[in-house]
Amino acid sequence: MLAKLDTIEQEALTSLGSVEDEESLERWRVKHLGRSSPLMGTFDQLGTLAKGERPTVGRRANEIKKVLETAYQENSETLRTTAIQRSLQAESLDVTLPGRTALHGRLHPTTQTMRTIYAIFADMGFQIYLSREVETDEYNFQLLNFPPHHPAREMQDTFFVESEGDRGDNPLLLRTHTSPGQIHAMREFAAANPENPPPVRIILPGMCYRYEQITARAEMQFNQVEGLAVGSDITFGDLKGTLSDFARRLFGQQVRSRFRASHFPFTEPSAEMDIECFVCGGSGCSVCKRSGWLEILGCGMVHPVVLQNGGYDPQRYTGFAFGMGPERSTMLRHRIDDIRYFFGNDLRFLEQF
Ligand code: PHE
């Protein structure tokens, strides 16, 4: 019997050597220490032994049980620590490695130009006024002195938001220019003091939409920055001074500008401003199409009807307004030859700014 116990102990300890994980350790425990293990069997058989043998065999069996239990404890402990070590190893991080450089975001080239424009006009005392992108026909056209069916509407092919007829002759549309903001702003300022409306000096930036054939020179969405100054004794001289100074600040101090007569229903007189081509210095090149000049904005003295519609008495007030396309200025500043890049979301283009 004692020899059999020796074998039981030997076998158990040997097979413990091949235990590699908690699962096989548990199988080992059931096999060698469980209810139906050979060791536990010997306790059951104690009764069948000769009286004299029982204490020695019993003692030996208990001794083996302790040995195996201790071995089991130790093994289970070792398994746990190696598991922890292994996972620490796997998740280890080397804090001495150089960091990964964070990718820098950047502003869209149009946004950069617009912010430069805001800063220039802020220096001159103009504030930013934000106006809606969805407009009514009334604000986009009628109050700006475009009667229904007026041929000047041809210049601004329009996206209508609802089918014609839903709101009579005042359908909702996407604004084709930022000029309707002039009326919103004047009305808001005049409402504060209808007897004596305060002077206005604002710029109105934002997205505009036209139903255009998309080409290298025309997009169906684009930004404009509108400007409006209303007060007593504002003259065309103020307009010229303000805008020439603006052009020098945006394109360079040496830049010359000129004003050409033009037509807009909401200004009288109206003009377009050109700057001397800074690519060829005015001698004529492909950028200025051999003319030596680049058109950058439309402007004029606010039409009396528009002042009236805004709540400003045209007998007491005068003003000037202008509108420019920051995408176009950006194209000129950076010699970009296709406006479609601005909305193409191509990183190879955007990452250059
Ligand atoms: N709204 C005109 C356009 O979109 C530009 C403009 C604004 C002209 C203000 C005169 C005064 O073409």
XYZ file of C-alpha atoms and ligand atoms in Angstrom:
365
model
C 0.000 0.000 0.000
C 2.782 2.415 0.930
C 4.571 1.650 -2.341
C 1.348 2.392 -4.224
C 1.137 5.756 -2.435
C 4.721 6.546 -3.486
C 3.751 5.951 -7.118
C 0.653 8.117 -6.751
C 2.792 10.952 -5.394
C 5.481 10.518 -8.037
C 3.011 10.477 -10.935
C 1.148 13.485 -9.644
C 4.308 15.559 -9.160
C 5.716 14.528 -12.551
C 2.563 15.391 -14.455
C 2.447 18.763 -12.706
C 5.580 19.606 -14.703
C 3.603 19.665 -17.953
C 0.883 21.993 -16.629
C 1.042 25.229 -18.646
C -2.084 27.196 -17.922
C -4.926 27.532 -15.454
C -7.097 25.156 -17.421
C -4.644 22.237 -17.393
C -3.879 22.988 -13.740
C -7.552 22.605 -12.940
C -7.657 19.288 -14.826
C -4.602 18.196 -12.837
C -6.318 19.123 -9.548
C -9.431 17.098 -10.393
C -7.361 14.134 -11.496
C -4.961 14.005 -8.523
C -6.819 15.649 -5.645
C -10.460 15.329 -6.721
C -13.129 13.088 -5.162
C -12.375 10.153 -7.477
C -8.575 10.510 -7.547
C -6.446 7.462 -6.598
C -5.239 9.365 -3.500
C -8.770 9.968 -2.210
C -9.498 6.322 -3.072
C -6.885 5.194 -0.539
C -8.689 7.074 2.254
C -11.871 5.131 1.345
C -9.922 1.890 1.430
C -8.368 2.507 4.889
C -11.174 0.475 6.492
C -10.266 -2.626 4.540
C -6.664 -2.613 5.803
C -5.276 -4.540 8.740
C -5.618 -2.556 11.950
C -1.830 -2.163 12.395
C -1.344 -0.782 8.880
C -4.045 1.875 9.044
C -2.178 4.672 10.961
C 0.987 4.495 8.821
C -0.938 4.424 5.537
C -3.300 7.142 6.741
C -0.445 9.369 7.851
C 1.389 8.824 4.550
C -1.730 9.561 2.508
C -2.321 12.788 4.468
C 1.283 13.762 3.975
C 0.972 13.263 0.202
C -2.271 15.204 0.174
C -0.483 18.153 1.807
C 2.468 17.900 -0.578
C 0.147 17.893 -3.605
C -1.970 20.751 -2.242
C 1.120 22.873 -1.625
C 2.435 22.057 -5.087
C -0.935 23.035 -6.504
C -0.917 26.395 -4.631
C 2.593 27.209 -5.735
C 1.856 26.342 -9.322
C -1.290 28.391 -9.423
C 0.618 31.356 -7.978
C 3.355 31.056 -10.622
C 0.774 30.852 -13.412
C -0.880 34.035 -12.217
C 2.352 36.040 -12.057
C 3.534 34.880 -15.470
C 0.135 35.859 -16.918
C 0.509 39.357 -15.456
C 4.075 39.573 -16.672
C 3.049 38.523 -20.142
C 0.290 41.115 -20.409
C 2.591 43.837 -19.065
C 5.099 42.820 -21.675
C 2.492 42.977 -24.425
C 1.241 46.400 -23.379
C 4.642 47.803 -22.601
C 5.329 51.303 -23.828
C 8.623 52.998 -24.289
C 8.268 56.444 -22.782
C 11.632 57.470 -24.209
C 10.456 57.174 -27.840
C 10.148 60.517 -29.666
C 6.501 61.647 -29.955
C 4.487 61.514 -33.183
C 4.041 64.978 -34.668
C 0.418 66.066 -34.560
C -1.046 66.983 -37.962
C -1.774 70.682 -38.189
C -5.192 71.729 -39.377
C -5.274 74.744 -41.642
C -7.738 77.342 -42.790
C -9.237 77.192 -46.259
C -7.509 79.720 -48.562
C -10.799 81.620 -48.992
C -11.230 81.823 -45.213
C -7.702 83.199 -44.930
C -8.435 85.893 -47.525
C -11.770 86.738 -45.887
C -10.100 87.146 -42.494
C -7.526 89.463 -44.034
C -10.372 91.477 -45.599
C -12.200 91.637 -42.219
C -9.027 92.900 -40.531
C -8.498 95.631 -43.125
C -12.055 96.906 -42.815
C -12.021 96.516 -39.031
C -9.079 98.943 -39.017
C -11.304 101.408 -40.893
C -14.144 101.001 -38.394
C -16.386 98.515 -40.225
C -18.166 95.818 -38.236
C -19.224 92.388 -39.471
C -22.951 91.847 -39.963
C -24.166 88.323 -40.794
C -27.223 87.870 -42.947
C -29.215 84.838 -44.086
C -28.438 82.641 -47.107
C -32.069 81.766 -47.858
C -33.846 84.903 -48.963
C -37.114 86.032 -50.429
C -37.389 87.476 -53.916
C -38.393 90.715 -52.201
C -35.115 91.135 -50.301
C -32.814 89.639 -52.929
C -34.308 91.690 -55.764
C -37.365 93.909 -55.272
C -36.163 96.038 -52.334
C -32.842 96.425 -54.160
C -34.675 98.094 -56.984
C -34.972 95.082 -59.307
C -38.650 95.024 -60.295
C -40.161 91.613 -61.176
C -39.071 90.547 -64.654
C -36.409 93.272 -64.800
C -33.671 92.293 -67.293
C -30.942 92.957 -64.658
C -32.075 89.685 -63.033
C -30.583 87.917 -66.024
C -27.127 88.589 -64.565
C -27.982 86.499 -61.513
C -29.549 83.188 -62.516
C -31.318 82.045 -59.411
C -31.867 78.820 -57.466
C -35.436 78.890 -56.187
C -36.103 76.994 -52.958
C -39.786 76.460 -53.656
C -41.713 76.209 -56.879
C -42.915 79.467 -58.324
C -46.410 80.331 -57.258
C -46.251 79.004 -53.668
C -45.705 82.513 -52.359
C -47.003 84.520 -55.299
C -44.348 86.788 -56.700
C -42.194 86.481 -53.566
C -40.675 82.992 -53.755
C -37.913 81.780 -51.421
C -34.524 81.523 -53.072
C -30.831 81.132 -52.308
C -29.333 84.610 -52.243
C -27.496 85.412 -55.453
C -25.429 88.145 -53.747
C -24.885 89.537 -50.253
C -26.655 92.832 -51.083
C -30.019 91.836 -49.482
C -28.131 92.045 -46.168
C -27.957 95.816 -46.767
C -31.742 96.053 -46.342
C -31.816 93.745 -43.273
C -29.050 95.736 -41.601
C -30.464 99.195 -42.366
C -33.921 98.139 -41.199
C -32.524 96.721 -37.964
C -30.461 99.841 -37.229
C -33.297 102.196 -38.229
C -35.803 100.323 -36.043
C -33.717 101.219 -32.971
C -34.193 104.919 -33.697
C -36.634 105.554 -36.596
C -36.502 109.376 -36.273
C -32.737 109.500 -36.338
C -31.247 106.283 -37.732
C -27.586 105.867 -36.754
C -24.745 105.803 -39.294
C -23.898 102.399 -40.750
C -20.438 101.014 -41.384
C -20.555 97.268 -41.915
C -19.259 94.436 -44.030
C -21.487 91.479 -44.829
C -19.625 88.283 -45.714
C -21.089 84.969 -46.760
C -21.965 82.316 -49.307
C -24.008 83.123 -52.406
C -25.482 80.837 -55.033
C -26.125 81.152 -58.749
C -27.470 78.711 -61.278
C -24.304 78.812 -63.365
C -22.607 76.569 -65.824
C -19.564 75.496 -63.772
C -16.305 76.432 -65.480
C -12.772 77.366 -64.484
C -14.057 80.911 -63.867
C -17.561 80.335 -62.485
C -18.899 78.208 -59.632
C -22.513 77.864 -58.547
C -21.518 78.680 -54.966
C -19.056 81.365 -53.938
C -18.473 83.878 -51.183
C -18.967 87.595 -51.321
C -17.921 90.331 -48.965
C -20.346 93.221 -49.153
C -19.667 96.601 -47.643
C -22.069 99.360 -46.686
C -21.476 102.835 -45.306
C -24.421 105.175 -44.704
C -24.348 108.565 -43.026
C -24.589 112.268 -43.704
C -22.313 113.746 -46.366
C -20.848 110.465 -47.615
C -19.565 111.029 -51.157
C -18.166 109.095 -54.081
C -14.779 110.433 -52.919
C -15.180 108.465 -49.672
C -15.938 105.341 -51.710
C -12.843 105.808 -53.885
C -10.591 106.562 -50.944
C -11.819 103.621 -48.882
C -11.583 101.085 -51.698
C -8.233 102.259 -53.110
C -6.758 102.053 -49.641
C -8.292 98.610 -49.211
C -6.711 97.437 -52.490
C -3.276 98.694 -51.418
C -3.592 96.896 -48.082
C -4.688 93.606 -49.667
C -2.531 93.523 -52.800
C 0.458 95.687 -51.897
C 1.188 99.377 -51.302
C 2.343 100.032 -54.862
C -0.920 98.775 -56.438
C -2.852 101.358 -58.464
C -6.602 101.144 -58.946
C -9.157 102.637 -61.310
C -12.929 102.951 -61.431
C -14.991 102.201 -64.546
C -18.622 103.195 -64.930
C -20.980 100.237 -64.637
C -24.564 99.457 -63.733
C -26.322 97.896 -60.758
C -29.990 98.629 -60.005
C -29.241 99.308 -56.318
C -26.432 101.856 -56.777
C -26.340 105.160 -58.666
C -23.831 105.934 -59.974
C -22.286 102.469 -60.187
C -18.728 101.431 -60.908
C -16.376 98.511 -61.088
C -12.948 98.760 -59.563
C -9.873 97.357 -61.274
C -6.397 97.054 -59.859
C -3.282 97.253 -61.962
C -2.215 93.727 -62.910
C 0.469 92.803 -60.397
C 1.671 89.921 -62.541
C 2.878 92.074 -65.460
C 2.821 95.469 -63.748
C 0.264 96.756 -66.257
C 2.051 95.946 -69.494
C -0.368 93.145 -70.414
C -0.160 89.376 -69.817
C -2.345 86.274 -69.905
C -3.646 86.808 -66.336
C -5.071 90.274 -67.150
C -5.903 89.194 -70.702
C -3.509 91.808 -72.169
C -5.473 94.693 -70.587
C -3.062 95.475 -67.759
C -5.985 95.605 -65.281
C -7.829 93.105 -63.076
C -11.446 93.605 -62.046
C -11.943 93.000 -58.333
C -15.268 94.459 -57.217
C -18.539 96.220 -58.004
C -19.555 99.338 -56.123
C -21.540 102.561 -56.191
C -23.502 105.138 -54.216
C -26.511 103.534 -52.534
C -29.605 104.210 -54.656
C -32.139 106.547 -52.960
C -34.841 103.895 -53.359
C -32.664 101.408 -51.447
C -31.982 103.906 -48.637
C -35.710 104.547 -48.429
C -36.442 100.783 -48.319
C -33.940 100.453 -45.493
C -35.624 103.190 -43.438
C -33.060 105.916 -44.172
C -34.399 109.205 -45.586
C -32.511 109.778 -48.880
C -32.862 113.553 -48.376
C -30.730 113.338 -45.233
C -28.522 110.327 -45.824
C -26.160 109.124 -48.502
C -23.979 106.058 -48.615
C -21.781 103.778 -50.646
C -21.771 100.032 -51.088
C -19.472 97.503 -52.665
C -19.337 93.768 -53.244
C -16.359 91.558 -53.971
C -15.605 87.868 -54.464
C -12.944 86.612 -52.033
C -12.387 83.482 -54.154
C -11.454 85.729 -57.051
C -9.065 87.789 -54.878
C -7.528 84.555 -53.597
C -7.030 83.345 -57.169
C -5.263 86.579 -58.008
C -3.139 86.618 -54.850
C -1.985 83.013 -55.340
C -2.215 82.764 -59.164
C -4.795 79.977 -58.986
C -6.182 79.397 -62.457
C -9.332 77.366 -61.732
C -12.078 78.322 -59.255
C -13.244 74.687 -59.024
C -10.291 73.889 -56.727
C -11.968 75.880 -53.948
C -14.819 73.414 -53.506
C -13.065 70.276 -54.781
C -11.782 69.225 -51.315
C -8.540 68.006 -52.829
C -5.902 67.909 -50.075
C -3.100 68.354 -52.612
C -4.578 71.796 -53.276
C -5.610 72.695 -49.722
C -2.304 71.694 -48.139
C -0.480 74.373 -50.089
C -1.982 77.160 -47.973
N -24.238 92.658 -55.570
C -23.380 92.927 -56.698
C -23.050 91.610 -57.397
O -23.261 90.576 -56.846
C -22.097 93.606 -56.275
C -22.311 94.971 -55.730
C -22.522 95.144 -54.354
C -22.342 96.096 -56.533
C -22.714 96.405 -53.830
C -22.550 97.347 -56.041
C -22.713 97.505 -54.692
O -22.572 91.587 -58.494
